[in-house]
Amino acid sequence: MSRDESPLMIEACGVQKWYPNGFHVLRGADLQVRRGERVVIMGPSGSGKSTFLRTFNALEDYQEGRVVVDGMVLDEDLRQIDAIRREVGMVFQQFNLFPHLSVLDNLLLAPVKVRRRPRAEVRRQALELLERVGIHAQADRFPGQLSGGQQQRVAIARALCMEPRIMLFDEPTSALDPEMVREVLDVMKQLAADGMTMVVVTHEVGFAREVADRVVLMDEGVVVEEATPTAFFGAPQQERTRRFLAQIL
Amino acid sequence: MGPWRALVATPADTALTAVLALLLGWAGWGIFGWAFGRAQWLVVRANAATLMVGRYPEPQQWRLWLLLGMLVSLAGVSWGLLRGRGAWPRNDRLAVAGLGGATLVLPPLLALGAVNQLRLLLLFALLLLLRWALARWSGHPAVLRFASAWGAVWAVAYLGGLWLIAGGLGLPTVRPADWGGWMFTLLITSLTLLLALPLGVLLALGRRSELPLLRWLSVAYIELIRGAPLITLLFLGQNLVGFLVPGGLAPDRVWRAAAVLTGFAAAYLAEAVRGGLTAVPRGQMEAARSLGLSSALTIRHVLLPQALRVALPAMVGQCIALLQDTTLLSIIGLFDLLGTARSVLANPDWLGRYAEVYLVLAVLYWCSCAALSMGSRALEQRLSISRDRATVPPSTPSPTAA
Ligand SMILES: Nc1ncnc2c1ncn2[C@@H]1O[C@H](COP(=O)(O)OP(=O)(O)O)[C@@H](O)[C@H]1O
Ligand SMILES: [Mg+2]
């Protein structure tokens, strides 16, 4: 089965959102992501990338349009929302690890309390995951003892421990010192190679070129351009994309 | 030494130091002269038992000794667990010296009788022994397993203690009206705290709730209570219930007062907890929700553990305030420590012995409040370990990882 026929994992059509203060942040944003696809979202700061990404796991609501994730329509139905969040993992710019729990307990919390899996079994899996992201030796430490890069890798492992079908990344390397960006990107590339469906907001052009199936440019709450990395970086169709690329390249 | 030299750093400092030293010396000399000269301590000696337990019937007082033994054991074990291996910080040495001195000096002064003196000495030894043993073997797996159930042990001991005091279920009943003195003060303070803590947490959460009705109710309750002096609420509690409930059915006056105190303390604790809740970054909740945790799970495992740590000092402050507030119970005619003391002083035999009795009371209250704040500081240190570790550079191996 070729990728074009894979089932849709995320289908967002004409999403519009106003923040409570009246700011019209999403103005009809569209995106489709098929199973196993890697989509990179780029765009100037304040263009609504984070907000758009966060509608995919119902961290943000929206007023117009439709978001369907893994066959489930995201609307007001709360049971639906909890089900979605279990299927969708998210990695934040600021890591957001739980500082009062050890690294291992950060990973165990959700699988044990939400999925009600036996602790010993999850523990084994968590240690394997930590080994995969290279934090095995720090399992009993606390987040505050780790470097930024290590914390972000723990955050990825924590999301993976719920065995999600989709992973969302919101500028996962933007808060990192330059020398730590690589170790996080390497983990993400590994994840992509394993076939995970990923939507990544990032400004790492190298990562986008190497990993993405498609690159998307967002500006002022809409998706402006959508293309393969080669086309996106080599021959952008839109004026706004060219202006954006001129700034970051 | 540095701090001492600061006392005489400049001529002005030296003069100030000299004046203050003279004042302190004069006051100290006055009190000393009074305490060992004109003061008549017989009033305290003759009423020591009454001040401790009020009118609790003598033949049943073994129950209170048993309870005291239980509490001392629990305290010793908790102390050892809190300290961990082999640590004897200065505060601990001070506490041991203070307690030991008090156990040796006070009973003869109070003419407590040989049996009671021996009991107190044994209890002090038990405290030290348990503290030492638990600290010595704090890393042992059996101790760790035991420590994880420690909250439950305290809860069972508390209920057992209530049963010992009140009776019923086989023991002769002693009505609340006959409880009194120091025991009553500690009992009503601890009971109120146990009930007010969960209530305060719920109110604080209610105040942040997304449901408008719940939020308004919480805010209204908290502000209403905080806007009224405790004494008026206590009088209301004593009198209003009488109008609402037909005579015989109204709960005992002690329970009514406990209910009012609980409601009062809860409002203040709620504000302390709210301070902690606001200190938890939004990202924590988002991370929890993105992992699929429900609101209840997020509150229980992510929000509260972090918020309560931040709120702990403010909450302990409220606990200390509550202990002091219980003295108002004497004004509505209950026999807490102050009320009991006033009833002793009302006896013509002890006319005019105010200074002696009130000095003892002041020392007792001060010691308990000091113990509370020392205990809370130890707990704070213990809980903030993970945050202190945050300041350790990542390359330094942590003590626990070894
Ligand atoms: N809670 C909020 N209320 C009002 N405006 C907001 C809120 N959150 C974000 N915004 C605004 O929405 C715009 C888009 O934000 P965001 O989605 O974070 O953009 P990006 O991730 O592309 O930088 C920004 O201008 C920001 O100031
Ligand atoms: Mg953003």
XYZ file of C-alpha atoms and ligand atoms in Angstrom:
679
model
C 0.000 0.000 0.000
C 1.505 3.280 -0.997
C 1.471 6.177 1.425
C -1.188 8.071 -0.524
C -3.704 5.332 0.224
C -2.864 5.012 3.909
C -5.739 5.998 6.181
C -5.961 9.600 7.302
C -4.747 10.069 10.865
C -5.394 13.801 11.080
C -7.880 15.685 8.979
C -8.319 19.364 9.756
C -10.634 21.382 7.482
C -11.252 25.118 7.652
C -10.380 25.391 11.330
C -11.158 28.804 12.788
C -10.444 29.894 16.315
C -10.858 33.122 18.234
C -9.096 33.515 21.571
C -11.357 34.748 24.392
C -9.901 38.241 23.943
C -11.308 38.264 20.416
C -8.040 37.593 18.577
C -8.747 35.610 15.396
C -5.798 33.211 15.563
C -6.832 30.441 13.119
C -8.534 31.633 9.931
C -9.465 28.463 8.144
C -6.419 26.240 8.501
C -6.335 22.914 6.622
C -4.052 19.912 7.012
C -4.216 16.220 6.227
C -1.800 13.695 7.649
C -1.820 10.027 6.634
C -0.561 7.163 8.721
C 3.230 7.034 8.831
C 3.607 10.497 7.322
C 6.002 13.099 8.704
C 4.786 16.663 8.299
C 6.869 19.684 9.293
C 5.079 22.982 9.997
C 7.052 26.184 9.595
C 6.085 29.819 9.755
C 6.800 33.122 11.412
C 6.348 33.481 15.148
C 2.770 34.240 16.107
C 1.316 32.713 12.938
C -0.729 30.190 14.942
C 1.420 27.047 14.559
C 1.241 26.079 18.215
C -2.455 26.793 18.419
C -3.155 24.726 15.292
C -1.040 21.812 16.561
C -2.760 21.896 19.913
C -6.196 21.512 18.350
C -5.077 18.028 17.235
C -5.163 16.770 20.838
C -7.870 19.119 22.070
C -5.584 21.238 24.221
C -7.225 24.097 22.314
C -10.831 24.215 21.207
C -11.995 25.837 17.972
C -15.170 27.499 16.795
C -15.467 26.721 13.071
C -14.365 23.856 10.875
C -13.637 20.255 11.749
C -10.766 18.242 13.183
C -10.865 14.446 12.888
C -8.103 12.476 14.561
C -7.795 8.743 14.025
C -11.446 8.609 12.965
C -12.713 10.514 15.999
C -14.269 13.945 15.576
C -12.905 16.421 18.106
C -15.805 18.353 19.465
C -17.258 19.013 22.849
C -17.599 15.314 23.728
C -15.268 14.843 26.677
C -14.985 11.060 26.499
C -13.857 11.453 22.924
C -11.230 13.956 24.054
C -9.745 11.647 26.668
C -9.649 8.840 24.108
C -7.848 11.093 21.618
C -5.284 12.253 24.114
C -4.375 8.671 24.860
C -3.637 8.130 21.147
C -1.738 11.354 20.566
C 1.575 12.112 22.255
C 2.866 15.651 22.555
C 6.312 17.122 23.170
C 6.533 20.740 24.320
C 9.105 23.451 23.790
C 9.598 23.768 27.578
C 9.726 19.972 28.185
C 7.099 20.210 30.963
C 8.432 17.214 32.859
C 6.909 16.682 36.307
C 9.624 18.044 38.613
C 8.419 16.201 41.731
C 8.687 12.777 40.081
C 11.804 10.856 39.138
C 12.530 10.334 35.454
C 11.145 6.803 35.642
C 7.993 7.906 37.480
C 7.452 10.586 34.838
C 7.193 7.765 32.327
C 5.094 5.457 34.525
C 2.420 7.907 35.661
C 0.116 7.932 32.640
C 0.346 4.249 31.577
C -0.265 3.066 35.149
C -2.978 5.552 36.116
C -4.722 6.074 32.788
C -4.265 2.765 30.964
C -4.214 0.858 34.261
C -1.389 -1.375 33.139
C 0.597 -3.340 35.723
C 3.436 -1.254 37.104
C 6.150 -3.878 36.726
C 5.334 -4.395 33.065
C 5.299 -0.667 32.281
C 8.546 -0.292 34.196
C 10.275 -2.754 31.905
C 8.961 -0.942 28.870
C 9.901 2.450 30.301
C 13.474 1.356 30.950
C 13.718 0.085 27.360
C 12.437 3.421 26.090
C 14.901 5.317 28.252
C 17.652 3.158 26.847
C 16.495 3.976 23.319
C 16.719 7.710 24.011
C 19.981 7.275 25.913
C 18.844 8.251 29.430
C 18.936 4.778 30.922
C 21.502 5.667 33.591
C 19.447 8.602 34.871
C 16.181 6.733 35.471
C 16.162 7.454 39.210
C 17.212 11.079 38.966
C 14.903 14.049 39.035
C 14.254 16.229 35.952
C 15.986 19.202 37.560
C 19.243 17.256 37.579
C 19.286 16.719 33.819
C 20.470 18.949 31.010
C 17.926 20.449 28.637
C 18.654 17.922 25.925
C 18.307 15.040 28.362
C 15.041 16.451 29.681
C 13.595 16.743 26.206
C 14.570 13.149 25.429
C 12.833 12.067 28.639
C 9.765 14.034 27.540
C 9.760 12.142 24.242
C 10.100 8.827 26.065
C 7.277 9.829 28.408
C 4.954 10.454 25.483
C 6.014 7.212 23.780
C 5.340 5.205 26.929
C 1.608 5.680 26.285
C 2.130 3.936 22.919
C 0.595 6.768 20.899
C -0.301 6.423 17.226
C 0.578 10.047 16.494
C 3.313 12.276 17.911
C 3.079 16.074 17.936
C 6.194 18.190 18.496
C 5.976 21.908 19.237
C 9.398 23.450 18.623
C 11.115 20.680 20.596
C 14.602 22.129 20.153
C 13.927 25.865 20.447
C 14.647 26.041 24.186
C 17.879 24.045 23.915
C 21.488 25.135 23.868
C 22.890 24.582 20.345
C 25.074 21.652 21.352
C 22.036 19.736 22.595
C 19.806 20.197 19.567
C 21.412 17.315 17.751
C 20.807 14.653 20.395
C 17.091 15.461 20.401
C 16.811 15.554 16.613
C 18.584 12.184 16.420
C 15.946 10.638 18.657
C 13.211 12.146 16.478
C 14.824 10.843 13.298
C 14.987 7.383 14.855
C 11.294 7.648 15.657
C 10.532 8.672 12.077
C 12.530 5.712 10.779
C 10.378 3.430 12.950
C 7.329 4.642 11.028
C 5.669 6.930 13.583
C 3.135 9.446 12.300
C 4.614 12.829 13.224
C 3.652 16.477 13.000
C 6.577 18.700 13.899
C 6.648 22.461 14.330
C 10.297 23.386 13.916
C 12.712 25.747 12.254
C 15.375 23.040 11.769
C 15.706 23.080 7.988
C 18.126 20.138 8.017
C 15.653 18.003 9.880
C 12.821 19.009 7.549
C 14.858 18.165 4.438
C 15.978 14.828 5.781
C 12.850 13.522 7.503
C 9.726 15.302 6.273
C 7.405 13.919 3.637
C 5.809 17.332 3.392
C 6.616 20.808 4.647
C 3.839 23.274 5.393
C 4.068 27.039 5.760
C 1.618 28.754 8.086
C 1.051 32.474 8.177
C -1.645 34.525 9.871
C -3.691 31.511 10.814
C -3.831 29.725 7.450
C -1.730 27.150 5.627
C -0.082 29.111 2.828
C 1.956 26.470 1.057
C 2.346 22.727 1.244
C 5.030 20.821 -0.665
C 7.732 18.160 -0.553
C 10.904 19.398 1.127
C 12.726 19.613 -2.185
C 10.004 21.722 -3.740
C 9.417 23.760 -0.593
C 13.019 24.776 -0.115
C 14.075 24.644 -3.803
C 11.141 26.157 -5.664
C 8.573 27.765 -3.343
C 5.392 28.806 -5.167
C 4.180 31.513 -2.792
C 5.679 34.937 -2.243
C 5.185 34.618 1.536
C 7.116 31.338 1.586
C 9.999 32.946 -0.311
C 10.059 35.830 2.146
C 10.006 33.454 5.110
C 12.775 31.282 3.682
C 14.876 34.342 2.971
C 14.737 35.131 6.663
C 15.693 31.731 8.058
C 18.123 30.389 5.460
C 33.527 36.035 65.797
C 31.741 37.870 62.959
C 28.228 38.315 64.335
C 29.552 39.297 67.756
C 31.913 41.865 66.393
C 28.996 43.587 64.666
C 27.635 44.415 68.121
C 30.538 46.767 68.793
C 31.419 47.799 65.216
C 30.999 51.571 65.748
C 30.708 53.708 68.875
C 26.975 54.091 68.189
C 26.584 50.295 67.877
C 28.497 49.816 71.079
C 26.311 52.288 72.910
C 23.151 50.641 71.574
C 24.432 47.217 72.544
C 25.231 48.428 76.041
C 21.800 49.989 76.513
C 19.993 46.895 75.236
C 22.164 44.617 77.372
C 21.348 46.703 80.437
C 17.617 46.583 79.646
C 17.665 42.822 79.048
C 19.695 42.234 82.181
C 17.356 44.354 84.220
C 14.248 42.544 82.899
C 15.893 39.141 83.308
C 16.957 39.940 86.843
C 13.460 41.104 87.656
C 11.816 37.940 86.344
C 14.457 35.745 87.956
C 14.019 37.487 91.280
C 10.285 37.161 91.042
C 10.290 33.511 89.951
C 12.546 32.414 92.816
C 11.378 34.941 95.358
C 7.890 36.319 95.531
C 6.256 33.847 93.132
C 4.173 31.170 94.854
C 4.365 28.120 92.658
C 2.105 26.023 94.827
C -0.819 26.983 92.588
C 0.832 25.266 89.619
C 1.993 22.296 91.652
C -1.418 21.700 93.173
C -3.212 22.025 89.837
C -0.746 20.392 87.462
C -3.073 17.485 86.710
C -6.052 19.780 86.211
C -4.128 22.010 83.814
C -3.098 18.943 81.823
C -6.405 17.052 81.595
C -9.124 19.193 83.191
C -11.818 17.265 85.042
C -10.980 13.961 83.433
C -11.842 11.369 86.116
C -8.785 10.185 88.004
C -9.481 6.412 87.828
C -9.604 6.656 84.008
C -6.399 8.623 83.605
C -4.350 5.513 82.784
C -6.007 5.770 79.371
C -4.384 9.129 78.825
C -0.974 7.765 79.835
C -1.435 4.967 77.338
C -2.328 7.536 74.699
C 0.711 9.618 75.590
C 2.902 6.540 75.243
C 1.406 5.875 71.819
C 1.974 9.447 70.694
C 5.538 9.468 71.966
C 6.278 6.244 70.058
C 4.776 7.640 66.867
C 6.685 10.877 67.302
C 9.952 9.008 67.839
C 9.425 6.877 64.758
C 8.393 9.849 62.607
C 11.363 11.840 63.791
C 13.759 9.031 62.914
C 12.146 8.502 59.502
C 12.276 12.204 58.735
C 15.935 12.506 59.628
C 17.269 9.446 57.922
C 20.604 7.875 58.538
C 22.788 9.139 61.362
C 21.950 12.829 61.068
C 21.917 14.830 64.296
C 21.520 18.455 63.165
C 21.757 21.243 65.714
C 17.975 21.610 65.995
C 17.677 17.972 66.982
C 20.350 18.250 69.635
C 18.612 21.345 71.001
C 15.256 19.564 71.045
C 16.711 16.555 72.873
C 18.453 18.781 75.409
C 15.267 20.784 75.958
C 13.028 17.731 76.313
C 15.540 15.916 78.520
C 15.978 18.945 80.761
C 12.216 19.378 81.028
C 11.709 15.695 81.852
C 14.347 15.820 84.576
C 13.578 19.214 86.100
C 9.833 19.799 85.742
C 8.308 16.728 87.451
C 10.106 17.292 90.801
C 9.272 20.989 90.604
C 5.624 20.110 90.037
C 5.733 17.468 92.786
C 4.346 14.952 90.327
C 4.813 11.859 92.463
C 7.399 9.141 91.956
C 5.312 6.911 89.672
C 4.493 9.688 87.242
C 8.092 10.919 87.231
C 9.257 7.426 86.343
C 6.634 7.189 83.596
C 7.811 10.435 82.049
C 11.450 9.347 82.151
C 10.558 6.061 80.466
C 8.612 7.895 77.767
C 11.579 10.153 77.088
C 13.860 7.131 76.803
C 11.361 5.484 74.443
C 11.342 8.589 72.245
C 15.124 8.647 71.970
C 15.370 4.910 71.406
C 12.818 4.908 68.573
C 14.304 7.958 66.952
C 17.755 6.410 67.067
C 16.594 3.017 65.798
C 14.569 4.362 62.894
C 17.310 6.750 61.848
C 19.876 3.954 62.138
C 17.951 1.549 59.882
C 16.161 4.131 57.733
C 17.505 2.640 54.505
C 16.438 -0.903 55.318
C 13.812 -2.280 52.903
C 11.514 -3.355 55.737
C 11.632 0.163 57.175
C 10.963 1.671 53.752
C 7.926 -0.556 53.265
C 6.732 0.422 56.733
C 7.332 4.111 56.047
C 5.113 4.031 52.971
C 2.197 2.984 55.192
C 3.086 5.566 57.808
C 0.166 7.879 57.118
C -2.220 4.993 57.733
C -0.462 4.175 61.039
C -0.992 7.738 62.228
C -4.637 7.662 61.177
C -5.295 4.416 63.053
C -3.441 5.746 66.097
C -5.522 8.920 65.985
C -8.816 7.067 65.923
C -7.523 4.760 68.667
C -6.573 7.839 70.696
C -10.044 9.340 70.321
C -11.509 6.079 71.495
C -9.185 5.986 74.506
C -10.189 9.497 75.503
C -13.911 9.295 74.846
C -14.503 5.657 75.727
C -17.375 3.558 74.456
C -16.968 0.128 72.876
C -16.078 -1.495 76.189
C -14.409 1.422 77.937
C -16.461 3.624 80.300
C -17.549 6.779 78.490
C -16.052 10.124 79.450
C -18.214 12.962 78.131
C -16.566 15.822 76.189
C -17.720 18.204 78.904
C -15.230 16.500 81.214
C -12.287 16.801 78.854
C -10.168 19.809 79.517
C -6.818 21.446 79.919
C -3.839 20.921 77.687
C -5.196 17.624 76.426
C -8.387 19.308 75.253
C -6.458 22.044 73.464
C -4.280 19.554 71.597
C -7.228 17.332 70.807
C -9.460 20.015 69.363
C -6.563 21.577 67.436
C -5.566 18.299 65.812
C -9.140 17.257 65.091
C -9.899 20.622 63.530
C -6.764 20.464 61.419
C -7.468 16.973 60.158
C -10.913 18.035 59.003
C -9.962 21.505 57.802
C -7.034 20.419 55.597
C -9.047 18.432 53.040
C -11.821 21.006 53.198
C -9.345 23.810 52.565
C -7.863 21.986 49.584
C -11.339 21.440 48.147
C -12.221 25.118 48.632
C -8.996 26.217 46.958
C -9.691 23.920 44.011
C -13.281 25.143 43.911
C -12.046 28.700 43.710
C -10.143 27.824 40.514
C -12.863 25.653 39.076
C -14.184 26.196 35.579
C -17.747 25.759 36.848
C -18.991 29.259 37.704
C -21.404 28.165 40.439
C -18.749 26.174 42.287
C -16.274 29.030 41.918
C -18.693 31.652 43.238
C -19.720 29.492 46.172
C -16.098 28.894 47.148
C -15.185 32.553 46.857
C -18.283 33.617 48.792
C -17.581 31.144 51.580
C -13.902 32.013 51.889
C -14.478 35.765 51.897
C -17.444 35.563 54.236
C -15.511 33.580 56.827
C -12.372 35.657 56.487
C -14.420 38.798 56.976
C -15.766 37.782 60.386
C -13.851 37.567 63.687
C -13.608 34.002 64.973
C -15.160 34.892 68.301
C -18.421 36.042 66.688
C -18.575 32.833 64.674
C -18.022 30.807 67.847
C -20.869 32.608 69.625
C -23.077 32.114 66.567
C -22.227 28.414 66.539
C -23.130 28.084 70.208
C -26.387 30.023 70.045
C -27.749 29.688 66.534
C -27.841 25.907 66.642
C -29.962 26.135 69.772
C -32.650 28.025 67.835
C -32.532 25.747 64.830
C -32.416 22.339 66.499
C -34.825 21.272 69.224
C -33.145 21.171 72.653
C -32.028 17.602 73.263
C -30.954 16.915 69.686
C -28.354 19.652 69.367
C -24.823 18.272 69.268
C -22.604 18.777 72.266
C -21.164 22.271 72.657
C -17.669 20.894 72.137
C -18.579 19.456 68.760
C -20.300 22.661 67.717
C -17.185 24.624 68.582
C -15.023 22.110 66.694
C -17.264 22.489 63.652
C -16.952 26.280 63.730
C -13.175 26.106 64.142
C -12.972 23.675 61.226
C -14.982 25.911 58.948
C -12.883 28.883 59.984
C -9.507 27.209 59.549
C -10.573 25.764 56.190
C -11.129 29.214 54.725
C -7.644 30.360 55.728
C -6.001 27.122 54.649
C -7.765 27.462 51.301
C -6.015 30.774 50.726
C -2.661 29.228 51.622
C -3.277 26.361 49.202
C -4.386 28.762 46.499
C -0.989 30.427 46.704
C 0.598 27.047 46.016
C -1.761 26.290 43.139
C -0.907 29.502 41.312
C 2.781 28.632 41.615
C 2.401 25.539 39.412
C 3.115 26.473 35.774
C 0.368 26.006 33.179
C 2.618 23.701 31.195
C 2.348 21.091 33.938
C -1.395 20.804 33.470
C -1.040 20.757 29.688
C 1.542 17.996 29.851
C -0.708 15.965 32.136
C -3.767 16.468 29.929
C -1.804 15.656 26.781
C -0.893 12.309 28.369
C -4.571 11.538 28.793
C -4.826 12.144 32.537
C -8.318 13.143 33.610
C -8.847 16.298 35.661
C -9.015 14.256 38.858
C -5.775 12.421 38.088
C -4.072 15.654 37.075
C -5.069 17.321 40.331
C -4.084 14.315 42.417
C -0.735 13.457 40.838
C 0.547 16.642 39.216
C -1.108 19.739 40.642
C -1.468 19.055 44.371
C 1.929 17.476 45.056
C 3.628 20.542 43.648
C 1.197 23.107 45.062
C 1.187 21.736 48.610
C 4.959 21.798 48.733
C 4.938 25.483 47.902
C 2.067 26.153 50.284
C 3.532 24.205 53.193
C 5.094 27.126 55.110
C 1.924 29.210 54.826
C -0.170 26.223 55.871
C 1.968 25.595 58.942
C 1.563 29.264 59.785
C -2.198 28.717 59.743
C -1.844 25.632 61.958
C 0.062 27.650 64.527
C -2.538 30.417 64.338
C -5.251 27.824 64.882
C -3.562 26.457 68.002
C -3.492 29.958 69.391
C -7.069 30.648 68.301
C -8.331 27.773 70.430
C -7.809 30.027 73.455
C -10.998 31.813 72.361
C -12.892 28.689 73.376
C -12.388 29.764 76.985
C -14.518 32.829 76.277
C -17.486 30.736 75.192
C -17.110 28.703 78.372
C -15.229 25.610 77.208
C -12.315 24.219 79.212
C -9.342 24.408 76.926
C -6.009 25.109 78.581
C -6.817 28.780 79.081
C -10.372 28.071 80.225
C -9.112 25.491 82.706
C -6.523 27.923 84.010
C -9.188 30.578 84.458
C -11.366 28.151 86.389
C -8.404 27.358 88.647
C -7.785 31.059 89.206
C -11.465 31.601 90.027
C -11.022 29.363 93.044
C -10.642 31.592 96.159
C -7.710 29.400 97.323
C -5.609 30.688 94.459
C -6.741 34.259 94.381
C -4.328 36.592 92.611
C -1.863 33.951 91.381
C -2.274 35.112 87.790
C 1.369 35.637 86.918
C 2.449 32.152 87.942
C -0.301 30.371 86.001
C -0.174 32.518 82.893
C 3.607 32.233 82.666
C 3.311 28.443 82.602
C 0.620 28.720 79.935
C 2.756 31.018 77.823
C 5.679 28.585 77.994
C 3.458 25.644 77.031
C 1.952 27.434 74.042
C 5.325 28.716 72.955
C 6.910 25.264 73.103
C 4.139 23.704 70.988
C 4.269 26.410 68.376
C 8.060 26.151 68.237
C 7.811 22.374 67.849
C 5.305 22.817 65.017
C 7.490 25.204 63.099
C 10.615 23.094 63.667
C 8.807 20.002 62.444
C 7.557 21.831 59.391
C 11.025 23.059 58.539
C 12.328 19.501 58.674
C 9.465 18.385 56.433
C 10.139 21.235 54.031
C 13.786 20.276 53.728
C 12.793 16.695 53.179
C 10.250 17.554 50.478
C 12.381 20.091 48.694
C 15.124 17.546 48.101
C 14.074 17.132 44.505
C 14.120 20.874 43.996
C 17.481 21.298 45.701
C 18.770 18.679 43.366
C 17.753 20.953 40.540
C 20.612 23.219 41.559
C 23.112 20.367 41.353
C 24.945 20.486 38.028
C 23.967 17.490 35.891
C 27.435 15.981 35.953
C 27.597 15.722 39.740
C 26.387 12.320 40.887
C 23.483 12.678 43.286
C 23.545 10.962 46.667
C 20.612 8.740 45.772
C 21.836 7.674 42.365
C 24.923 6.136 43.939
N -4.412 32.568 25.299
C -4.255 33.482 24.338
N -5.057 34.561 24.291
C -4.905 35.484 23.326
N -3.997 35.432 22.336
C -3.165 34.375 22.328
C -3.240 33.358 23.324
N -2.287 32.419 23.060
C -1.655 32.853 21.966
N -2.170 34.019 21.506
C -1.746 34.766 20.317
O -2.026 33.970 19.213
C -1.031 34.111 18.224
C -0.563 32.762 17.761
O 0.059 32.080 18.818
P 0.821 30.702 18.580
O -0.156 29.692 18.121
O 1.557 30.386 19.832
O 1.827 31.052 17.420
P 3.198 30.346 16.997
O 3.289 29.035 17.684
O 3.093 30.236 15.520
O 4.279 31.279 17.390
C 0.072 34.947 18.843
O -0.006 36.241 18.318
C -0.258 34.977 20.305
O 0.085 36.219 20.858
Mg 4.664 28.354 19.133
